[in-house]
Short mmCIF file of C-alpha atoms and ligand atoms in Angstrom, two decimals:
data_model
loop_
_atom_site.label_atom_id
_atom_site.label_comp_id
_atom_site.label_asym_id
_atom_site.label_seq_id
_atom_site.Cartn_x
_atom_site.Cartn_y
_atom_site.Cartn_z
CA MET A 1 27.83 -5.25 -0.79
CA VAL A 2 26.43 -6.59 2.48
CA GLY A 3 24.82 -10.05 2.15
CA GLY A 4 24.44 -11.76 -1.21
CA GLY A 5 26.76 -14.63 -0.24
CA ALA A 6 27.54 -17.66 -2.39
CA THR A 7 24.30 -19.47 -1.59
CA SER A 8 22.00 -16.44 -1.51
CA MET A 9 18.98 -16.18 -3.77
CA ILE A 10 19.36 -12.58 -4.94
CA GLY A 11 23.10 -11.81 -4.68
CA GLU A 12 24.07 -12.82 -8.20
CA THR A 13 21.19 -10.82 -9.70
CA HIS A 14 22.47 -7.67 -7.96
CA ARG A 15 26.04 -8.26 -9.10
CA MET A 16 24.93 -8.71 -12.71
CA ALA A 17 22.58 -5.71 -12.49
CA ALA A 18 25.33 -3.50 -11.08
CA ARG A 19 27.72 -4.40 -13.93
CA PHE A 20 25.11 -4.23 -16.69
CA HIS A 21 25.44 -0.53 -17.52
CA ASP A 22 29.09 -0.18 -16.41
CA ARG A 23 28.13 2.20 -13.61
CA TYR A 24 29.41 0.23 -10.58
CA THR A 25 32.46 -1.74 -9.46
CA LEU A 26 32.26 -4.12 -6.50
CA VAL A 27 35.20 -3.13 -4.28
CA ALA A 28 34.28 -4.12 -0.73
CA GLY A 29 31.98 -6.54 1.04
CA SER A 30 30.67 -8.38 4.04
CA LEU A 31 28.88 -11.01 2.04
CA ASP A 32 27.75 -13.69 4.43
CA ALA A 33 26.44 -14.17 7.97
CA ASP A 34 29.32 -16.66 8.30
CA PRO A 35 32.48 -14.48 8.01
CA ALA A 36 34.70 -17.33 6.74
CA ALA A 37 32.25 -18.23 3.99
CA GLY A 38 31.86 -14.54 3.12
CA ARG A 39 35.63 -14.07 2.93
CA ALA A 40 36.14 -17.11 0.68
CA PHE A 41 33.41 -15.97 -1.68
CA ALA A 42 34.65 -12.36 -1.75
CA VAL A 43 38.14 -13.58 -2.70
CA LYS A 44 36.56 -15.58 -5.52
CA LEU A 45 34.78 -12.44 -6.72
CA GLY A 46 38.10 -10.57 -6.80
CA ILE A 47 37.54 -8.21 -3.86
CA ALA A 48 40.86 -7.06 -2.35
CA GLU A 49 41.68 -8.88 0.92
CA ASP A 50 41.83 -5.66 2.95
CA ARG A 51 38.30 -4.71 1.88
CA ILE A 52 36.66 -7.98 2.89
CA TYR A 53 34.98 -7.47 6.25
CA ASP A 54 33.69 -9.85 8.91
CA ASP A 55 30.64 -7.69 9.59
CA PHE A 56 28.82 -4.67 8.21
CA ALA A 57 29.75 -2.36 11.10
CA ALA A 58 33.46 -2.94 10.52
CA MET A 59 32.92 -2.30 6.82
CA ALA A 60 31.04 0.98 7.33
CA GLY A 61 33.69 2.24 9.74
CA ALA A 62 36.74 1.23 7.71
CA GLU A 63 35.35 2.38 4.35
CA ALA A 64 34.51 5.80 5.84
CA GLU A 65 38.17 6.19 6.79
CA ARG A 66 39.54 5.45 3.30
CA ASP A 67 40.21 8.12 0.69
CA ASP A 68 39.04 5.62 -1.94
CA GLY A 69 36.14 4.35 0.20
CA ILE A 70 32.88 3.06 -1.28
CA GLU A 71 30.24 5.50 -2.58
CA VAL A 72 27.19 3.26 -2.28
CA VAL A 73 26.36 0.02 -0.45
CA SER A 74 23.91 -2.68 -1.52
CA VAL A 75 22.11 -4.36 1.39
CA LEU A 76 20.85 -7.83 0.43
CA THR A 77 20.37 -9.53 3.78
CA PRO A 78 17.16 -10.95 5.33
CA ASN A 79 14.50 -8.40 6.27
CA ASN A 80 15.08 -8.06 10.03
CA THR A 81 18.63 -6.76 9.42
CA HIS A 82 17.89 -4.06 6.81
CA HIS A 83 17.23 -1.26 9.30
CA ARG A 84 20.40 -1.53 11.35
CA ILE A 85 22.67 -2.20 8.37
CA CYS A 86 21.23 0.72 6.39
CA ARG A 87 21.56 3.03 9.39
CA ALA A 88 25.26 2.18 9.80
CA PHE A 89 25.93 3.33 6.23
CA ILE A 90 23.45 6.23 6.00
CA ASP A 91 24.91 7.74 9.17
CA ARG A 92 28.34 7.82 7.53
CA GLY A 93 26.95 9.53 4.42
CA PHE A 94 27.02 6.57 2.04
CA HIS A 95 24.31 6.13 -0.59
CA VAL A 96 22.26 2.96 -0.13
CA ILE A 97 20.58 0.39 -2.36
CA CYS A 98 18.44 -1.88 -0.17
CA GLU A 99 16.35 -4.95 -0.78
CA LYS A 100 12.64 -4.92 -0.12
CA PRO A 101 10.72 -4.93 2.12
CA LEU A 102 12.39 -1.85 3.62
CA CYS A 103 12.26 -3.27 7.16
CA THR A 104 9.85 -5.03 9.51
CA SER A 105 8.18 -2.25 11.54
CA LEU A 106 6.67 1.20 10.98
CA GLU A 107 8.95 2.67 13.64
CA ASP A 108 12.06 1.50 11.76
CA ALA A 109 10.59 2.66 8.45
CA ARG A 110 9.99 6.19 9.76
CA ASP A 111 13.46 6.19 11.29
CA LEU A 112 15.03 5.33 7.91
CA VAL A 113 13.08 8.08 6.13
CA ARG A 114 14.32 10.62 8.69
CA ALA A 115 17.92 9.35 8.51
CA VAL A 116 18.03 9.43 4.69
CA ARG A 117 16.69 13.00 4.64
CA ALA A 118 19.09 14.17 7.36
CA ALA A 119 22.08 12.66 5.55
CA GLY A 120 20.98 13.88 2.10
CA ILE A 121 21.88 10.57 0.47
CA VAL A 122 20.32 8.67 -2.43
CA PHE A 123 18.35 5.60 -1.32
CA GLY A 124 17.07 3.02 -3.82
CA LEU A 125 14.79 0.14 -2.83
CA THR A 126 15.12 -2.74 -5.26
CA HIS A 127 11.61 -3.34 -6.45
CA PRO A 128 12.87 -4.25 -9.93
CA TYR A 129 9.60 -3.77 -11.81
CA PRO A 130 9.85 0.05 -12.12
CA GLY A 131 13.03 -0.76 -14.08
CA PHE A 132 11.12 -2.66 -16.78
CA PRO A 133 10.78 -0.60 -19.99
CA MET A 134 7.09 -1.38 -20.53
CA VAL A 135 6.27 -0.58 -16.89
CA ARG A 136 7.84 2.84 -17.34
CA CYS A 137 5.93 3.15 -20.60
CA ALA A 138 2.66 2.31 -18.79
CA ARG A 139 3.45 4.95 -16.15
CA ASP A 140 3.99 7.54 -18.90
CA ILE A 141 0.75 6.59 -20.70
CA VAL A 142 -1.25 6.98 -17.47
CA ALA A 143 0.50 10.26 -16.63
CA ALA A 144 -0.29 11.59 -20.13
CA GLY A 145 -3.99 11.04 -19.38
CA GLU A 146 -4.56 8.40 -22.08
CA LEU A 147 -6.64 6.27 -19.70
CA GLY A 148 -8.54 9.26 -18.33
CA LYS A 149 -9.54 9.18 -14.67
CA ILE A 150 -8.46 5.84 -13.19
CA TRP A 151 -11.37 3.74 -11.93
CA LEU A 152 -10.00 0.21 -11.40
CA VAL A 153 -6.61 -1.22 -10.45
CA GLN A 154 -5.89 -4.93 -10.12
CA ALA A 155 -2.44 -6.18 -9.11
CA GLU A 156 -1.38 -9.72 -8.38
CA PHE A 157 1.87 -11.51 -7.68
CA THR A 158 1.45 -15.21 -7.08
CA PRO A 159 4.59 -17.36 -7.40
CA GLY A 160 3.60 -20.80 -6.11
CA TRP A 161 7.00 -22.02 -4.91
CA MET A 162 5.83 -22.57 -1.30
CA SER A 163 2.81 -24.74 -2.07
CA ARG A 164 4.62 -27.51 -0.17
CA PRO A 165 6.26 -27.07 3.28
CA VAL A 166 9.59 -26.30 1.55
CA GLU A 167 10.82 -24.62 4.75
CA ARG A 168 10.97 -28.10 6.30
CA GLU A 169 12.62 -29.66 3.23
CA GLY A 170 15.97 -27.87 3.51
CA ASP A 171 15.16 -24.71 1.51
CA ALA A 172 17.11 -22.02 3.43
CA ALA A 173 15.35 -19.09 1.71
CA ALA A 174 11.99 -20.58 2.74
CA GLU A 175 13.23 -21.27 6.29
CA TRP A 176 13.87 -17.64 7.21
CA ARG A 177 10.86 -16.40 5.24
CA THR A 178 8.57 -18.46 7.50
CA ASP A 179 10.27 -17.32 10.72
CA PRO A 180 8.54 -14.14 11.98
CA ALA A 181 11.67 -13.14 13.95
CA ILE A 182 13.58 -12.75 10.64
CA MET A 183 10.85 -12.18 8.04
CA GLY A 184 8.74 -9.78 10.11
CA PRO A 185 4.98 -10.01 10.71
CA SER A 186 4.00 -11.03 7.16
CA LEU A 187 5.20 -13.63 4.65
CA VAL A 188 3.47 -13.23 1.32
CA MET A 189 2.16 -9.68 1.67
CA ALA A 190 5.73 -8.56 2.47
CA ASP A 191 7.51 -10.80 -0.04
CA ASN A 192 5.18 -10.43 -3.03
CA GLY A 193 2.33 -8.09 -2.10
CA SER A 194 4.91 -5.34 -1.53
CA HIS A 195 5.97 -5.62 -5.20
CA ALA A 196 2.35 -5.57 -6.45
CA HIS A 197 1.53 -2.58 -4.23
CA ASN A 198 4.61 -0.68 -5.37
CA LEU A 199 3.95 -1.50 -9.03
CA ALA A 200 0.34 -0.25 -8.80
CA ARG A 201 1.49 2.99 -7.13
CA PHE A 202 4.37 3.50 -9.59
CA VAL A 203 2.21 3.13 -12.69
CA THR A 204 -0.91 4.97 -11.50
CA GLY A 205 0.69 7.65 -9.34
CA LEU A 206 -2.16 6.96 -6.89
CA GLU A 207 -1.95 6.05 -3.20
CA VAL A 208 -3.91 3.30 -1.49
CA SER A 209 -5.94 5.05 1.19
CA GLU A 210 -7.70 2.04 2.74
CA VAL A 211 -7.40 -1.73 2.63
CA ALA A 212 -9.71 -4.61 3.59
CA ALA A 213 -7.82 -7.88 3.58
CA GLU A 214 -7.94 -11.55 4.43
CA LEU A 215 -4.62 -13.30 5.13
CA THR A 216 -4.70 -17.10 5.18
CA THR A 217 -2.20 -19.88 5.92
CA PHE A 218 -2.81 -23.01 3.87
CA VAL A 219 0.30 -25.12 4.48
CA PRO A 220 -0.14 -26.79 7.89
CA GLY A 221 2.37 -25.68 10.53
CA ARG A 222 3.46 -22.57 8.62
CA ARG A 223 3.80 -19.63 11.00
CA LEU A 224 2.95 -16.78 8.59
CA GLU A 225 0.32 -16.25 5.89
CA ASP A 226 0.90 -17.80 2.48
CA ASN A 227 -2.10 -16.19 0.75
CA ALA A 228 -3.38 -12.61 0.94
CA MET A 229 -6.37 -11.11 -0.80
CA ALA A 230 -7.18 -7.44 -0.41
CA LEU A 231 -9.74 -4.91 -1.59
CA LEU A 232 -8.29 -1.43 -2.09
CA ARG A 233 -9.61 2.12 -2.03
CA PHE A 234 -7.39 4.66 -3.75
CA ASP A 235 -7.07 8.34 -2.92
CA ASN A 236 -8.77 9.43 -6.19
CA GLY A 237 -11.81 7.22 -5.52
CA ALA A 238 -10.56 4.31 -7.67
CA ARG A 239 -11.18 0.78 -6.42
CA GLY A 240 -8.78 -2.11 -6.63
CA MET A 241 -7.85 -5.65 -5.73
CA LEU A 242 -4.46 -7.03 -4.73
CA TRP A 243 -3.69 -10.74 -4.52
CA ALA A 244 -0.39 -12.06 -3.22
CA SER A 245 0.07 -15.79 -2.90
CA THR A 246 2.82 -18.32 -2.65
CA VAL A 247 0.59 -21.40 -2.71
CA THR A 248 -0.62 -21.09 -6.31
CA THR A 249 0.61 -24.56 -7.24
CA GLY A 250 2.64 -24.61 -10.44
CA ILE A 251 2.86 -20.86 -11.05
CA VAL A 252 6.41 -19.50 -11.49
CA ASP A 253 5.82 -15.72 -11.27
CA GLY A 254 2.24 -14.60 -11.79
CA LEU A 255 2.87 -10.86 -11.61
CA GLN A 256 0.27 -8.82 -13.45
CA LEU A 257 -1.19 -5.33 -13.37
CA ARG A 258 -4.48 -4.23 -14.92
CA ILE A 259 -5.71 -0.65 -14.90
CA HIS A 260 -8.94 0.72 -16.34
CA GLY A 261 -9.89 4.36 -16.60
CA GLU A 262 -12.84 6.23 -18.08
CA LYS A 263 -11.15 6.34 -21.52
CA ALA A 264 -9.04 3.16 -21.82
CA GLY A 265 -7.40 0.28 -19.99
CA LEU A 266 -4.01 -1.40 -19.95
CA ARG A 267 -2.45 -4.66 -18.87
CA TRP A 268 1.16 -5.66 -18.17
CA ARG A 269 2.34 -9.15 -17.20
CA LEU A 270 5.78 -10.32 -16.13
CA GLU A 271 5.52 -13.41 -18.36
CA THR A 272 5.30 -11.13 -21.40
CA SER A 273 7.25 -8.25 -19.89
CA ASP A 274 8.31 -6.77 -23.24
CA GLN A 275 4.70 -6.06 -24.11
CA LEU A 276 2.00 -3.75 -22.85
CA THR A 277 -1.59 -4.10 -24.02
CA LEU A 278 -3.80 -1.06 -24.35
CA TYR A 279 -7.59 -1.42 -24.44
CA PRO A 280 -9.21 1.67 -25.99
CA ASP A 281 -12.85 2.42 -25.22
CA ALA A 282 -13.65 1.83 -28.90
CA GLY A 283 -11.67 -0.26 -31.36
CA PRO A 284 -9.36 -3.24 -31.00
CA ALA A 285 -6.79 -3.83 -28.28
CA ARG A 286 -3.29 -2.65 -29.22
CA THR A 287 -0.08 -4.31 -28.05
CA LEU A 288 2.94 -2.04 -27.67
CA ASP A 289 6.49 -3.36 -27.43
CA ARG A 290 9.65 -1.75 -26.13
CA GLN A 291 10.34 0.10 -29.37
CA GLU A 292 8.00 2.59 -27.66
CA THR A 293 10.69 3.25 -25.06
CA GLY A 294 14.28 4.41 -25.14
CA LEU A 295 15.31 1.37 -23.13
CA THR A 296 16.77 -1.61 -24.92
CA ALA A 297 16.40 -4.52 -22.54
CA ALA A 298 13.65 -6.22 -20.58
CA GLY A 299 13.65 -9.16 -18.18
CA PHE A 300 14.33 -9.62 -14.48
CA ILE A 301 18.11 -8.94 -14.53
CA GLU A 302 17.73 -6.02 -16.93
CA GLY A 303 14.91 -4.55 -14.85
CA PHE A 304 17.20 -4.70 -11.82
CA ALA A 305 20.01 -3.23 -13.95
CA ASN A 306 17.85 -0.28 -15.01
CA VAL A 307 17.06 0.42 -11.33
CA TYR A 308 20.80 0.34 -10.56
CA ALA A 309 21.48 2.70 -13.49
CA SER A 310 18.77 5.13 -12.35
CA VAL A 311 20.22 5.20 -8.83
CA ALA A 312 23.65 5.92 -10.36
CA GLU A 313 22.11 8.82 -12.33
CA ASP A 314 20.68 10.28 -9.12
CA ILE A 315 23.96 9.86 -7.23
CA ARG A 316 25.76 11.80 -9.96
CA ALA A 317 22.93 14.34 -10.18
CA LEU A 318 23.40 15.24 -6.52
CA ALA A 319 26.41 17.18 -7.71
CA ALA A 320 24.49 18.62 -10.67
CA GLU A 321 20.84 19.21 -11.55
CA PRO A 322 18.25 16.82 -10.07
CA SER A 323 17.02 14.38 -12.74
CA GLY A 324 13.23 14.33 -13.52
CA PRO A 325 10.73 11.96 -11.87
CA ARG A 326 12.26 9.12 -9.89
CA GLU A 327 12.52 5.89 -11.91
CA TYR A 328 12.71 3.55 -8.91
CA ALA A 329 11.33 3.12 -5.40
CA GLY A 330 12.88 5.24 -2.67
CA VAL A 331 12.86 5.12 1.11
CA GLU A 332 9.46 6.86 1.30
CA ASP A 333 7.96 4.23 -1.01
CA GLY A 334 9.44 1.57 1.26
CA ALA A 335 7.82 3.15 4.33
CA ILE A 336 4.44 3.42 2.55
CA GLY A 337 4.84 -0.27 1.66
CA ILE A 338 5.39 -1.23 5.31
CA LYS A 339 2.32 0.76 6.35
CA PHE A 340 0.26 -1.08 3.70
CA ILE A 341 1.45 -4.51 4.90
CA LEU A 342 0.67 -3.66 8.54
CA ALA A 343 -2.74 -2.24 7.60
CA ALA A 344 -3.57 -5.47 5.73
CA ILE A 345 -2.56 -7.55 8.76
CA GLU A 346 -4.73 -5.40 11.02
CA SER A 347 -7.66 -5.64 8.64
CA SER A 348 -7.40 -9.42 8.49
CA ALA A 349 -7.27 -9.64 12.29
CA ARG A 350 -10.46 -7.54 12.36
CA ASP A 351 -12.23 -9.90 9.96
CA GLY A 352 -11.68 -7.78 6.87
CA ALA A 353 -12.59 -4.36 8.26
CA TRP A 354 -11.44 -1.32 6.24
CA VAL A 355 -8.18 0.00 7.69
CA ASP A 356 -6.40 3.28 6.91
CA ALA A 357 -3.28 2.59 4.80
CA ARG A 358 -2.11 6.19 4.36
CA LEU A 359 1.25 7.33 5.63
CA ASP A 360 2.50 10.90 5.66
CA VAL A 361 6.16 10.73 4.74
P1 LIG B 401 19.15 -15.60 1.28
O1 LIG B 401 18.88 -16.21 2.60
O2 LIG B 401 19.17 -16.47 0.06
O3 LIG B 401 20.55 -14.79 1.32
C1 LIG B 401 20.86 -13.88 2.35
C2 LIG B 401 22.35 -13.65 2.36
O4 LIG B 401 22.68 -12.66 3.34
C3 LIG B 401 23.15 -14.90 2.72
O5 LIG B 401 24.32 -14.95 1.92
C4 LIG B 401 23.51 -14.64 4.19
O6 LIG B 401 24.68 -15.34 4.62
C5 LIG B 401 23.72 -13.15 4.17
N1 LIG B 401 23.63 -12.49 5.47
C6 LIG B 401 22.70 -12.64 6.43
N2 LIG B 401 22.93 -11.83 7.46
C7 LIG B 401 24.06 -11.14 7.16
C8 LIG B 401 24.82 -10.15 7.82
N3 LIG B 401 24.46 -9.68 9.03
N4 LIG B 401 25.92 -9.65 7.21
C9 LIG B 401 26.30 -10.11 5.98
N5 LIG B 401 25.60 -11.04 5.30
C10 LIG B 401 24.51 -11.55 5.88
O7 LIG B 401 18.08 -14.43 1.10
P2 LIG B 401 17.54 -13.82 -0.27
O8 LIG B 401 16.41 -14.64 -0.76
O9 LIG B 401 18.67 -13.51 -1.17
O10 LIG B 401 16.88 -12.46 0.28
C11 LIG B 401 17.66 -11.39 0.77
C12 LIG B 401 16.82 -10.12 0.68
O11 LIG B 401 16.51 -9.89 -0.69
C13 LIG B 401 15.47 -10.19 1.40
O12 LIG B 401 15.20 -8.96 2.01
C14 LIG B 401 14.47 -10.48 0.30
O13 LIG B 401 13.18 -9.98 0.60
C15 LIG B 401 15.10 -9.77 -0.86
N6 LIG B 401 14.74 -10.35 -2.18
C16 LIG B 401 14.26 -9.49 -3.14
C17 LIG B 401 13.93 -9.93 -4.38
C18 LIG B 401 13.46 -8.95 -5.40
O14 LIG B 401 12.83 -9.32 -6.39
N7 LIG B 401 13.72 -7.67 -5.24
C19 LIG B 401 14.01 -11.36 -4.73
C20 LIG B 401 14.58 -12.19 -3.67
C21 LIG B 401 14.92 -11.68 -2.44
#
């Protein structure tokens, strides 16, 4: 594990997710930007002293030399470091699990796609929502044609935790998220819009071909946008809307996906993540629960855990038969996500003009 130190927001979630299905053991780490803090925390987690590293480059080099070296690394550091940390491990043939957004520029995104393909490794991007049982169920229902041709897609992710200037009130996670040098060129489209965009693509199997967006900053003095509203055109002719916001006062999560096709519609919400509502053209709405799926758990940690388990399946399958459709976001999805974010920024700068969001990967 690289990043995910004692005070990090997402580290504990990854450690729980990795253990959940008994597929991973944490054996080595460079857990913190401050090496002493990282070492102390790694000792507490039970990592052997000789596999606690002061920085990721030392870890990649030393682990490659060991007969019992790591198989896969999880990269849970702030966005501007993902590219160089991932490269250090990909280039030595390690599999990679990386936090979203993939990176902060299209150039780095394309570079990672090329590197992953050249190395032939498994790369999982931790959008956790494709790991939720009812999201996978929704994907299967759409793929089976139950909604018919998709006409409308609406995705929103609007956690309101930054409605105040929390970055100036000692919140470290908010501090780096509002610093373009670390966060990249977008705040809320990258932090939350990327999840909504990935979720819409995962469930529908469609690509966003064009975007027209307005990005707004409400909290005075904030250097990046805290609200993003976008109109979408999909490659099959469907139309959509995507709303990402972090100034929706009082909202904890606010992730929701609605899809309507010529035959039926569906809706999934994070707040009721164990349920999926189907809206047939005629007759009453029908709510499905996870008895519909083979998966037994739902919720944020379990969603993450199912992504971890699916990556483990693919790592093992490299030595056997490839396993069916991918159950999680990969490096190509990450690159398409970066292209979407940059297209939305460009559109907003051009007063909402339609901008091409396609990326050949
Ligand atoms: P954070 O600031 O809370 O934690 C970052 C951790 O990385 C800290 O422990 C820090 O010391 C460490 N770190 C920084 N640079 C390092 C380096 N060069 N080597 C080793 N450790 C280093 O950040 P947070 O909120 O945990 O976010 C980390 C990443 O996870 C971001 O890319 C973020 O977008 C993503 N994230 C994803 C979520 C999801 O739902 N998939 C939810 C929250 C965060």
